[in-house]
Coordinates of C-alpha atoms and ligand atoms in Angstrom, one line a residue:
M1 CA 0.0 0.0 0.0
N2 CA 2.7 2.4 0.7
N3 CA 6.5 2.4 0.5
H4 CA 7.4 3.1 4.0
V5 CA 9.1 0.9 6.5
A6 CA 6.8 0.9 9.5
G7 CA 8.2 2.5 12.6
A8 CA 8.9 -0.1 15.2
L9 CA 5.5 -0.1 16.9
H10 CA 3.4 2.6 15.4
S11 CA 0.5 1.9 13.3
D12 CA 0.9 3.2 9.8
A13 CA -2.7 2.5 9.1
G14 CA -4.3 5.8 8.5
P15 CA -7.7 5.9 6.8
V16 CA -7.7 4.8 3.2
W17 CA -8.0 8.3 1.9
L18 CA -4.8 9.5 3.7
P19 CA -1.8 9.1 1.5
Y20 CA 1.6 8.3 3.0
P21 CA 3.5 11.5 2.6
E22 CA 6.5 11.6 0.3
D23 CA 7.7 14.6 2.4
V24 CA 6.0 15.1 5.7
N25 CA 7.0 18.8 5.6
E26 CA 5.3 19.6 2.4
L27 CA 2.4 22.1 2.4
M28 CA -0.5 21.1 0.1
T29 CA -1.2 24.4 -1.6
E30 CA -5.0 23.9 -1.8
L31 CA -5.2 23.7 2.0
W32 CA -3.3 26.9 2.8
P33 CA -3.5 30.6 2.2
A34 CA -1.4 31.9 -0.7
G35 CA 1.0 33.6 1.6
I36 CA 2.2 30.4 3.3
G37 CA 5.8 29.2 3.2
R38 CA 8.7 27.9 5.3
G39 CA 11.5 30.0 6.4
D40 CA 14.7 29.4 8.4
G41 CA 14.8 26.0 10.0
G42 CA 11.5 25.2 8.3
V43 CA 9.4 27.4 10.5
L44 CA 6.1 28.3 8.9
T45 CA 5.8 31.8 7.5
V46 CA 2.7 33.7 6.3
A47 CA 2.8 36.9 4.3
G48 CA 6.4 37.4 5.3
L49 CA 6.0 36.8 9.0
S50 CA 7.3 33.8 10.9
V51 CA 4.7 32.0 13.0
A52 CA 7.4 31.9 15.8
D53 CA 7.2 35.7 15.9
L54 CA 3.4 35.6 15.9
V55 CA 3.4 33.1 18.8
A56 CA 6.0 35.1 20.7
E57 CA 3.6 38.0 20.6
Y58 CA 0.2 36.4 20.8
G59 CA 0.7 32.9 22.2
T60 CA -1.2 29.8 21.3
A61 CA -3.8 28.7 20.5
L62 CA -3.9 31.4 17.7
Y63 CA -6.0 31.9 14.6
V64 CA -4.0 33.5 11.8
M65 CA -5.6 35.1 8.8
D66 CA -3.8 35.9 5.6
E67 CA -5.5 39.1 4.7
S68 CA -4.4 39.2 1.1
D69 CA -5.6 35.7 0.6
F70 CA -9.0 36.4 2.0
R71 CA -9.3 39.5 -0.1
S72 CA -8.2 37.8 -3.3
R73 CA -10.7 34.9 -2.8
A74 CA -13.5 37.5 -2.3
R75 CA -12.4 39.4 -5.4
R76 CA -12.1 36.2 -7.4
F77 CA -15.7 35.3 -6.7
V78 CA -16.9 38.7 -7.8
R79 CA -14.8 38.6 -11.0
A80 CA -15.5 35.0 -11.9
F81 CA -19.3 35.3 -11.6
N82 CA -19.6 38.7 -13.2
D83 CA -17.4 37.6 -16.2
A84 CA -19.3 34.3 -16.6
F85 CA -22.8 35.9 -16.4
A86 CA -21.8 38.8 -18.7
A87 CA -20.5 36.3 -21.2
E88 CA -23.6 34.0 -21.0
F89 CA -26.2 36.7 -21.1
G90 CA -24.3 39.3 -23.2
R91 CA -25.3 42.2 -21.1
P92 CA -23.9 45.6 -21.8
V93 CA -21.7 45.9 -18.7
G94 CA -18.6 47.9 -17.8
A95 CA -15.0 46.9 -18.3
D96 CA -15.0 44.7 -15.2
N97 CA -18.5 43.4 -15.8
A98 CA -19.5 44.8 -12.4
G99 CA -23.2 44.4 -11.6
A100 CA -23.9 41.2 -13.6
V101 CA -24.0 39.3 -10.3
D102 CA -24.1 40.4 -6.7
V103 CA -21.9 38.5 -4.4
Y104 CA -22.8 38.5 -0.7
Y105 CA -20.3 37.3 1.8
A106 CA -22.0 35.0 4.3
G107 CA -20.9 36.7 7.5
K108 CA -21.7 33.7 9.7
A109 CA -18.6 31.9 8.3
F110 CA -16.4 34.5 10.1
L111 CA -17.3 38.0 10.8
C112 CA -15.6 40.9 12.6
S113 CA -15.7 44.6 11.7
Q114 CA -12.4 44.7 9.9
V115 CA -13.4 41.7 7.7
A116 CA -16.8 43.4 7.0
G117 CA -14.7 46.3 5.8
W118 CA -12.5 44.2 3.5
V119 CA -15.6 42.5 2.0
I120 CA -17.1 45.9 1.0
D121 CA -13.7 47.1 -0.2
E122 CA -13.5 44.2 -2.6
G123 CA -16.9 44.8 -4.1
L124 CA -19.0 42.3 -2.2
R125 CA -22.1 42.8 -0.1
L126 CA -22.7 41.3 3.3
D127 CA -25.2 38.6 4.5
T128 CA -26.2 38.7 8.1
C129 CA -28.7 36.7 10.1
T130 CA -28.9 38.2 13.6
G131 CA -28.9 41.5 15.4
G132 CA -25.4 40.7 16.5
E133 CA -24.1 40.4 12.9
L134 CA -26.0 43.6 12.0
A135 CA -24.2 45.3 14.9
V136 CA -20.8 44.3 13.5
A137 CA -21.9 45.5 10.0
A138 CA -23.0 48.8 11.5
R139 CA -19.7 49.2 13.4
A140 CA -17.8 48.6 10.1
G141 CA -19.9 51.2 8.4
V142 CA -21.3 48.8 5.9
P143 CA -24.0 50.7 3.9
G144 CA -27.5 49.3 4.7
A145 CA -28.2 48.9 1.0
K146 CA -25.4 46.3 0.8
I147 CA -26.7 44.2 3.7
G148 CA -29.0 41.2 3.5
L149 CA -30.8 39.7 6.5
H150 CA -31.7 36.1 6.7
G151 CA -32.9 33.8 9.5
N152 CA -35.8 31.5 10.3
N153 CA -36.7 33.2 13.5
K154 CA -35.9 36.9 13.4
S155 CA -37.0 38.8 16.4
D156 CA -39.1 42.0 16.2
A157 CA -36.0 43.9 17.5
E158 CA -33.9 42.4 14.7
L159 CA -36.4 43.3 12.1
R160 CA -36.7 46.8 13.4
R161 CA -32.9 47.3 13.4
A162 CA -32.7 45.9 9.9
V163 CA -35.4 48.3 8.6
Q164 CA -33.8 51.2 10.5
M165 CA -30.4 50.4 8.9
G166 CA -32.2 50.3 5.5
V167 CA -31.0 46.9 4.6
G168 CA -31.0 46.0 0.9
R169 CA -33.2 42.9 1.6
I170 CA -34.8 40.8 4.2
V171 CA -35.2 37.2 3.3
I172 CA -38.6 36.1 4.4
D173 CA -38.5 32.6 5.9
S174 CA -42.1 32.0 7.1
L175 CA -45.6 33.1 6.3
D176 CA -45.9 34.7 9.8
E177 CA -42.9 36.8 9.1
I178 CA -44.6 38.6 6.1
E179 CA -47.0 40.5 8.3
R180 CA -44.3 41.2 10.9
V181 CA -42.0 42.8 8.3
A182 CA -44.9 44.7 6.8
R183 CA -45.8 46.0 10.3
T184 CA -42.2 47.1 10.8
A185 CA -42.2 48.8 7.4
R186 CA -45.4 50.7 8.4
E187 CA -43.8 51.7 11.7
F188 CA -40.9 53.3 9.9
G189 CA -43.0 54.6 7.0
V190 CA -40.8 52.9 4.4
S191 CA -41.1 50.2 1.8
V192 CA -39.0 47.1 2.6
P193 CA -37.3 45.0 -0.1
V194 CA -37.8 41.3 0.6
M195 CA -37.0 38.0 -1.0
V196 CA -38.7 34.6 -0.3
R197 CA -36.5 31.8 0.9
V198 CA -37.7 28.9 -1.1
T199 CA -37.3 25.2 -0.2
V200 CA -36.6 23.8 -3.6
G201 CA -36.5 20.1 -2.6
V202 CA -32.8 19.8 -3.1
E203 CA -30.4 18.8 -0.4
A204 CA -26.7 19.0 -1.4
H205 CA -24.1 17.0 0.3
T206 CA -20.4 17.2 -0.4
H207 CA -20.2 14.9 -3.4
E208 CA -23.9 14.3 -4.2
Y209 CA -27.3 16.0 -4.1
I210 CA -30.6 14.5 -3.2
A211 CA -33.8 15.8 -4.8
T212 CA -36.7 15.1 -2.5
A213 CA -40.4 15.9 -2.8
H214 CA -40.8 16.7 0.9
E215 CA -38.4 18.7 2.8
D216 CA -38.1 18.1 6.5
Q217 CA -36.2 21.2 7.6
K218 CA -36.7 24.4 9.5
F219 CA -35.7 26.8 6.7
G220 CA -37.7 28.2 3.9
L221 CA -41.1 27.9 2.3
S222 CA -41.6 24.8 0.1
I223 CA -42.6 24.8 -3.5
T224 CA -44.3 21.4 -3.3
G225 CA -46.5 22.4 -0.3
G226 CA -47.5 25.6 -2.1
M227 CA -46.2 27.7 0.7
A228 CA -43.7 29.6 -1.5
A229 CA -46.4 30.5 -3.9
D230 CA -48.6 31.6 -1.0
A231 CA -45.8 33.8 0.3
V232 CA -45.4 35.5 -3.1
R233 CA -49.2 36.2 -3.3
R234 CA -49.3 37.7 0.2
I235 CA -46.2 39.8 -0.3
T236 CA -47.3 41.2 -3.6
A237 CA -50.6 42.2 -2.0
L238 CA -48.8 44.4 0.6
P239 CA -47.7 47.8 -0.6
E240 CA -45.1 48.1 2.2
L241 CA -43.1 45.2 0.8
T242 CA -41.2 45.1 -2.5
L243 CA -40.6 41.6 -3.7
L244 CA -37.1 41.5 -5.2
G245 CA -37.2 37.8 -6.0
L246 CA -36.6 34.2 -4.9
H247 CA -33.9 32.8 -2.8
S248 CA -32.5 29.3 -2.1
H249 CA -29.6 27.9 -0.2
I250 CA -29.2 24.1 -0.7
G251 CA -26.4 23.1 1.6
S252 CA -22.8 23.6 2.4
Q253 CA -19.4 22.2 1.4
I254 CA -20.8 21.3 -2.0
F255 CA -18.7 20.1 -4.9
D256 CA -21.4 18.7 -7.1
M257 CA -22.8 21.6 -9.1
S258 CA -25.9 19.7 -10.3
G259 CA -27.7 20.6 -7.0
F260 CA -27.5 24.3 -8.0
E261 CA -28.8 23.4 -11.4
V262 CA -32.0 21.8 -10.0
A263 CA -32.4 24.6 -7.6
A264 CA -32.1 27.3 -10.3
T265 CA -34.5 25.5 -12.5
R266 CA -37.1 25.1 -9.8
L267 CA -36.8 28.8 -8.8
L268 CA -37.2 29.9 -12.4
E269 CA -40.2 27.6 -12.9
L270 CA -41.9 29.0 -9.8
R271 CA -41.1 32.6 -10.9
A272 CA -42.7 31.8 -14.3
D273 CA -45.8 30.4 -12.7
M274 CA -46.2 33.3 -10.3
D275 CA -45.7 35.8 -13.1
A276 CA -48.4 34.0 -15.1
E277 CA -50.8 34.2 -12.2
L278 CA -50.0 37.7 -10.8
G279 CA -48.7 39.6 -13.8
D280 CA -45.3 39.9 -15.5
G281 CA -42.6 40.9 -13.1
A282 CA -44.7 40.3 -10.0
C283 CA -42.2 37.8 -8.7
G284 CA -39.3 40.2 -9.0
D285 CA -36.2 40.1 -11.0
E286 CA -33.7 38.5 -8.7
V287 CA -32.7 34.9 -8.0
D288 CA -30.3 34.1 -5.2
L289 CA -28.7 30.7 -5.3
G290 CA -27.2 30.9 -1.8
G291 CA -23.7 29.7 -0.8
G292 CA -22.2 26.3 0.0
F293 CA -19.2 26.2 -2.4
G294 CA -16.9 23.6 -1.1
I295 CA -13.2 23.9 0.0
A296 CA -10.4 21.5 0.7
Y297 CA -9.8 20.5 4.3
T298 CA -7.7 17.5 3.4
S299 CA -6.3 15.8 0.3
Q300 CA -9.7 14.1 -0.1
D301 CA -11.3 17.3 -1.2
D302 CA -11.0 18.6 -4.7
P303 CA -12.9 21.9 -5.1
Q304 CA -13.5 23.5 -8.4
P305 CA -12.2 27.0 -9.1
P306 CA -14.8 29.7 -8.9
E307 CA -14.4 30.4 -12.6
L308 CA -15.6 26.9 -13.4
M309 CA -18.5 27.0 -11.0
A310 CA -19.5 30.4 -12.3
E311 CA -19.5 29.1 -15.9
T312 CA -21.5 26.1 -15.0
I313 CA -24.2 28.0 -13.1
A314 CA -24.4 30.8 -15.7
G315 CA -24.7 28.2 -18.5
V316 CA -27.5 26.4 -16.6
L317 CA -29.4 29.6 -16.0
R318 CA -29.2 30.7 -19.6
R319 CA -30.4 27.3 -20.9
T320 CA -33.2 27.2 -18.3
C321 CA -34.3 30.7 -19.2
T322 CA -34.3 29.8 -22.9
G323 CA -36.1 26.6 -22.3
L324 CA -38.9 28.2 -20.2
G325 CA -38.9 31.3 -22.4
V326 CA -38.4 33.6 -19.4
R327 CA -36.3 36.7 -19.0
P328 CA -32.9 36.2 -17.4
P329 CA -32.9 37.0 -13.6
H330 CA -30.4 39.2 -11.8
V331 CA -28.4 36.6 -9.9
S332 CA -26.8 36.8 -6.5
I333 CA -24.7 34.2 -4.6
E334 CA -23.6 34.0 -1.0
P335 CA -20.3 32.3 -0.5
G336 CA -19.0 32.1 3.1
R337 CA -16.7 29.1 3.6
A338 CA -15.1 29.4 0.2
I339 CA -13.8 32.9 1.0
A340 CA -12.9 32.7 4.7
G341 CA -12.0 29.0 5.1
P342 CA -8.7 28.6 3.4
A343 CA -7.5 32.1 4.4
M344 CA -6.9 31.1 8.0
F345 CA -5.1 28.5 10.0
T346 CA -4.8 27.7 13.7
L347 CA -1.5 27.4 15.6
Y348 CA -1.2 25.2 18.6
T349 CA 1.6 24.2 20.9
V350 CA 2.1 20.5 21.5
G351 CA 1.7 19.3 25.1
T352 CA 1.5 15.7 26.0
I353 CA 2.2 12.9 23.5
K354 CA 0.8 9.5 24.3
D355 CA 1.2 6.2 22.5
V356 CA -1.9 4.2 23.2
D357 CA -2.3 0.5 22.4
T358 CA -5.6 0.2 20.7
G359 CA -5.5 -3.6 20.4
Q360 CA -4.9 -3.2 16.7
G361 CA -1.7 -1.2 16.9
I362 CA -0.4 1.9 18.6
R363 CA -2.2 5.1 18.2
R364 CA -0.3 8.3 18.9
Y365 CA -2.3 10.9 20.7
V366 CA -0.9 14.4 20.4
S367 CA -2.6 16.9 22.8
V368 CA -2.6 20.6 22.0
D369 CA -3.5 23.7 23.9
G370 CA -7.0 24.2 22.4
G371 CA -9.5 21.9 20.9
M372 CA -13.2 21.8 20.6
S373 CA -13.5 25.2 22.2
D374 CA -11.7 26.8 19.2
N375 CA -12.7 24.3 16.5
A376 CA -16.0 22.5 17.2
R377 CA -16.4 21.2 13.7
T378 CA -14.7 17.8 14.2
A379 CA -16.8 17.1 17.3
L380 CA -19.9 18.5 15.7
Y381 CA -19.8 17.2 12.2
N382 CA -17.1 14.6 12.2
A383 CA -15.2 17.0 10.0
D384 CA -11.7 15.9 8.7
Y385 CA -8.8 18.3 9.1
S386 CA -5.1 18.1 8.3
C387 CA -2.1 19.6 10.1
T388 CA 1.6 20.1 9.9
L389 CA 4.6 20.6 12.1
A390 CA 4.9 24.4 12.1
S391 CA 7.9 25.4 14.2
R392 CA 10.5 23.4 12.2
T393 CA 10.9 20.7 9.5
S394 CA 11.8 17.2 10.4
T395 CA 13.6 14.3 8.6
A396 CA 12.0 11.7 10.9
H397 CA 9.7 9.2 9.4
P398 CA 6.0 10.0 9.5
V399 CA 3.6 8.5 12.0
V400 CA -0.1 8.5 11.9
A401 CA -1.3 10.7 14.9
R402 CA -4.5 11.9 16.3
V403 CA -4.4 15.5 17.4
V404 CA -6.7 16.1 20.4
G405 CA -7.6 19.1 22.5
K406 CA -7.4 19.8 26.3
H407 CA -11.1 19.5 27.0
C408 CA -12.9 17.0 29.2
E409 CA -14.5 15.0 26.3
S410 CA -13.1 12.1 24.5
G411 CA -14.7 13.5 21.3
D412 CA -12.4 16.5 21.7
V413 CA -10.5 15.8 18.5
V414 CA -8.9 18.4 16.3
V415 CA -7.4 16.3 13.5
R416 CA -8.6 12.7 13.5
D417 CA -5.7 11.2 11.4
E418 CA -2.6 12.9 10.1
Y419 CA 1.0 11.9 9.4
L420 CA 3.3 13.8 11.7
P421 CA 7.1 13.3 12.1
A422 CA 8.0 10.7 14.7
D423 CA 10.3 13.1 16.5
L424 CA 7.5 15.4 17.5
V425 CA 8.1 16.7 21.0
P426 CA 6.2 18.8 23.6
G427 CA 6.8 22.4 22.8
D428 CA 6.7 21.9 19.0
M429 CA 4.0 24.0 17.2
I430 CA 1.6 22.5 14.8
A431 CA -0.7 24.3 12.4
V432 CA -4.2 23.3 11.2
P433 CA -5.2 24.8 7.8
S434 CA -8.6 25.8 6.5
T435 CA -10.0 27.0 9.9
G436 CA -11.2 30.4 8.6
A437 CA -14.9 29.4 8.4
Y438 CA -17.1 28.2 11.2
C439 CA -14.3 27.8 13.8
R440 CA -14.1 31.1 15.6
P441 CA -17.8 31.7 15.2
L442 CA -18.6 28.4 16.8
A443 CA -16.0 28.8 19.5
S444 CA -17.0 28.4 23.1
N445 CA -15.6 28.8 26.6
Y446 CA -16.0 25.1 27.4
N447 CA -14.0 24.3 30.5
H448 CA -13.5 28.0 31.0
V449 CA -10.9 28.2 28.3
P450 CA -10.6 31.7 26.9
R451 CA -11.2 32.0 23.2
P452 CA -8.0 32.7 21.2
P453 CA -7.3 35.9 19.3
V454 CA -7.6 36.2 15.6
V455 CA -4.7 38.0 14.0
A456 CA -4.4 39.1 10.4
V457 CA -1.1 39.2 8.6
R458 CA -0.4 41.4 5.5
D459 CA 2.9 42.4 4.0
G460 CA 4.8 41.3 7.0
V461 CA 2.6 43.1 9.5
A462 CA 0.3 41.5 12.0
R463 CA -2.9 43.1 13.2
V464 CA -5.5 41.9 15.8
L465 CA -8.9 41.3 14.3
V466 CA -10.5 39.8 17.4
R467 CA -8.9 40.2 20.7
G468 CA -8.1 37.0 22.7
E469 CA -10.0 36.5 25.8
T470 CA -8.4 36.4 29.3
I471 CA -9.3 34.8 32.5
D472 CA -10.5 38.2 33.6
D473 CA -12.9 38.3 30.7
L474 CA -14.3 35.0 31.7
L475 CA -14.6 36.2 35.4
A476 CA -16.3 39.4 34.2
F477 CA -19.4 37.3 33.3
D478 CA -19.3 35.5 36.6
V479 CA -21.5 37.1 39.2
P480 CA -19.9 36.5 42.6
A481 CA -22.1 36.3 45.8
T482 CA -22.1 39.6 47.6
A483 CA -20.9 39.6 51.2
G484 CA -23.6 38.5 53.7
E485 CA -25.8 37.0 51.0
H486 CA -23.7 34.1 50.1
T487 CA -20.8 32.8 52.1
P488 CA -19.0 29.6 52.1
A489 CA -20.9 28.7 55.3
D490 CA -24.2 29.2 53.3
E491 CA -22.8 26.9 50.7
Q492 CA -22.3 24.2 53.3
T493 CA -25.9 24.6 54.5
R494 CA -27.3 24.6 51.0
A495 CA -25.4 21.5 50.0
D496 CA -27.5 19.7 52.7
E497 CA -30.8 20.9 51.3
P498 CA -32.7 18.3 49.3
T499 CA -32.7 20.3 46.0
G500 CA -29.0 21.3 46.4
R501 CA -30.0 24.6 44.8
G502 CA -30.7 26.8 47.8
R503 CA -32.7 30.0 47.4
L504 CA -32.8 31.9 44.2
Ligands
PLP1 C1 -24.7 29.5 5.6 C2 -25.3 30.2 4.5 C3 -24.5 30.6 3.4 C4 -23.0 30.3 3.3 O1 -22.7 29.0 3.2 P1 -21.2 28.5 2.9 O2 -21.3 27.1 3.0 O3 -20.4 29.1 4.0 O4 -20.9 29.1 1.6 C5 -25.1 31.3 2.4 N1 -26.5 31.6 2.5 C6 -27.2 31.2 3.5 C7 -28.7 31.5 3.5 C8 -26.7 30.5 4.5 O5 -27.5 30.0 5.5

């Protein structure tokens, strides 16, 4: 199976997909930001800075963002989709084809005010789904018109804030919400642009999609149940709401473009039906195909370049429009992971190393100073990650290792299987790539571990995007008993009470 002489005791049996590395120090370019490299002694460098210097300043665990890489991925989506749609639909657009497609960055993948600023700089718009995300957008000075608001359970306060900020669209996710948005519009004396989140009966998974008649999920209004059509009828009857069009989001970490094809076709068919019923243009001009474009976490993943995805989607839409005899829509997309994911990696310091006899061989457990509190995706989704020795290179033979965190859960795994050099020792640093999306946003303080800082590097200069938490931050949320009300003596008494809870 592989050409390596097994180390004395260690299992060389990684999973089938994990190739034995020719060179354990090699960096697979698809997994890393463009600014990655190795400097003196093999220490990892990013955008001209050594990670050793970053760690000296900020410690570990540490999220490191390559700013230029993030920006260029964002820009590339805008250019690829605008060029492809301009080419397919032959629209008279400017030199850079701007305006053929709107690209919304899905803020939930990773959002802070500086990143919101980058996104707008690069010609994108911003998708939000809560009052908190709206607050970050407001802090960054994102113009309301460039913000979209999603969510299956928006509060009145969130709707009010969105309308007050003049968001470019609110994506309606339930029939109840229609009247609530209309009421908010009346309150502010404005007309509110909305879209309808349609459940198209397509569920996309990484390498396949499933088209189903019934959709058992909390998002959207289904076509088959007639709820989407009902929403369109109700919205168009309300003067306070302007229906921009239809929206769908079929999944995440998708490589198979055929799911988008089915979704686009079903949206355009619904639009044609509604226009026939309610009058031409009633259903709006816009079709949003959501996000979900896949990235590489390990050598198993082979994402398509945005140019190819854009051409595929543009071609499908043109053919569908021709087939149905309908006018081409204005398209928007919402990539999150594909922009933020590969732009960031996480640095950890190796602590204990344990060789465990599993009965089928020896498994090496490498513990690091973080874990499920800074990357929940492995525990939550069984996600695969990869990693590399970051503080030096090594000529030792590779050993399959499992990188685990410091939390009190056996499921606290960071990287399930990866080849690391056999001479790894406590104090070495390792780096886990592709942690830019859904890691910091899903981070927790489990076990009272402070969440790590997020640092951006550009042209050899590091800047903090999100400050790291301290024990003082954690204690700041903790409300201590005031003297006389709660003393250790009280605690003793209370422990004896049947409920164990004492008075509230
Ligand atoms: C999560 C989400 C996205 C972004 O998904 P990615 O997989 O990060 O690209 C886009 N649109 C909607 C509505 C979402 O919920």
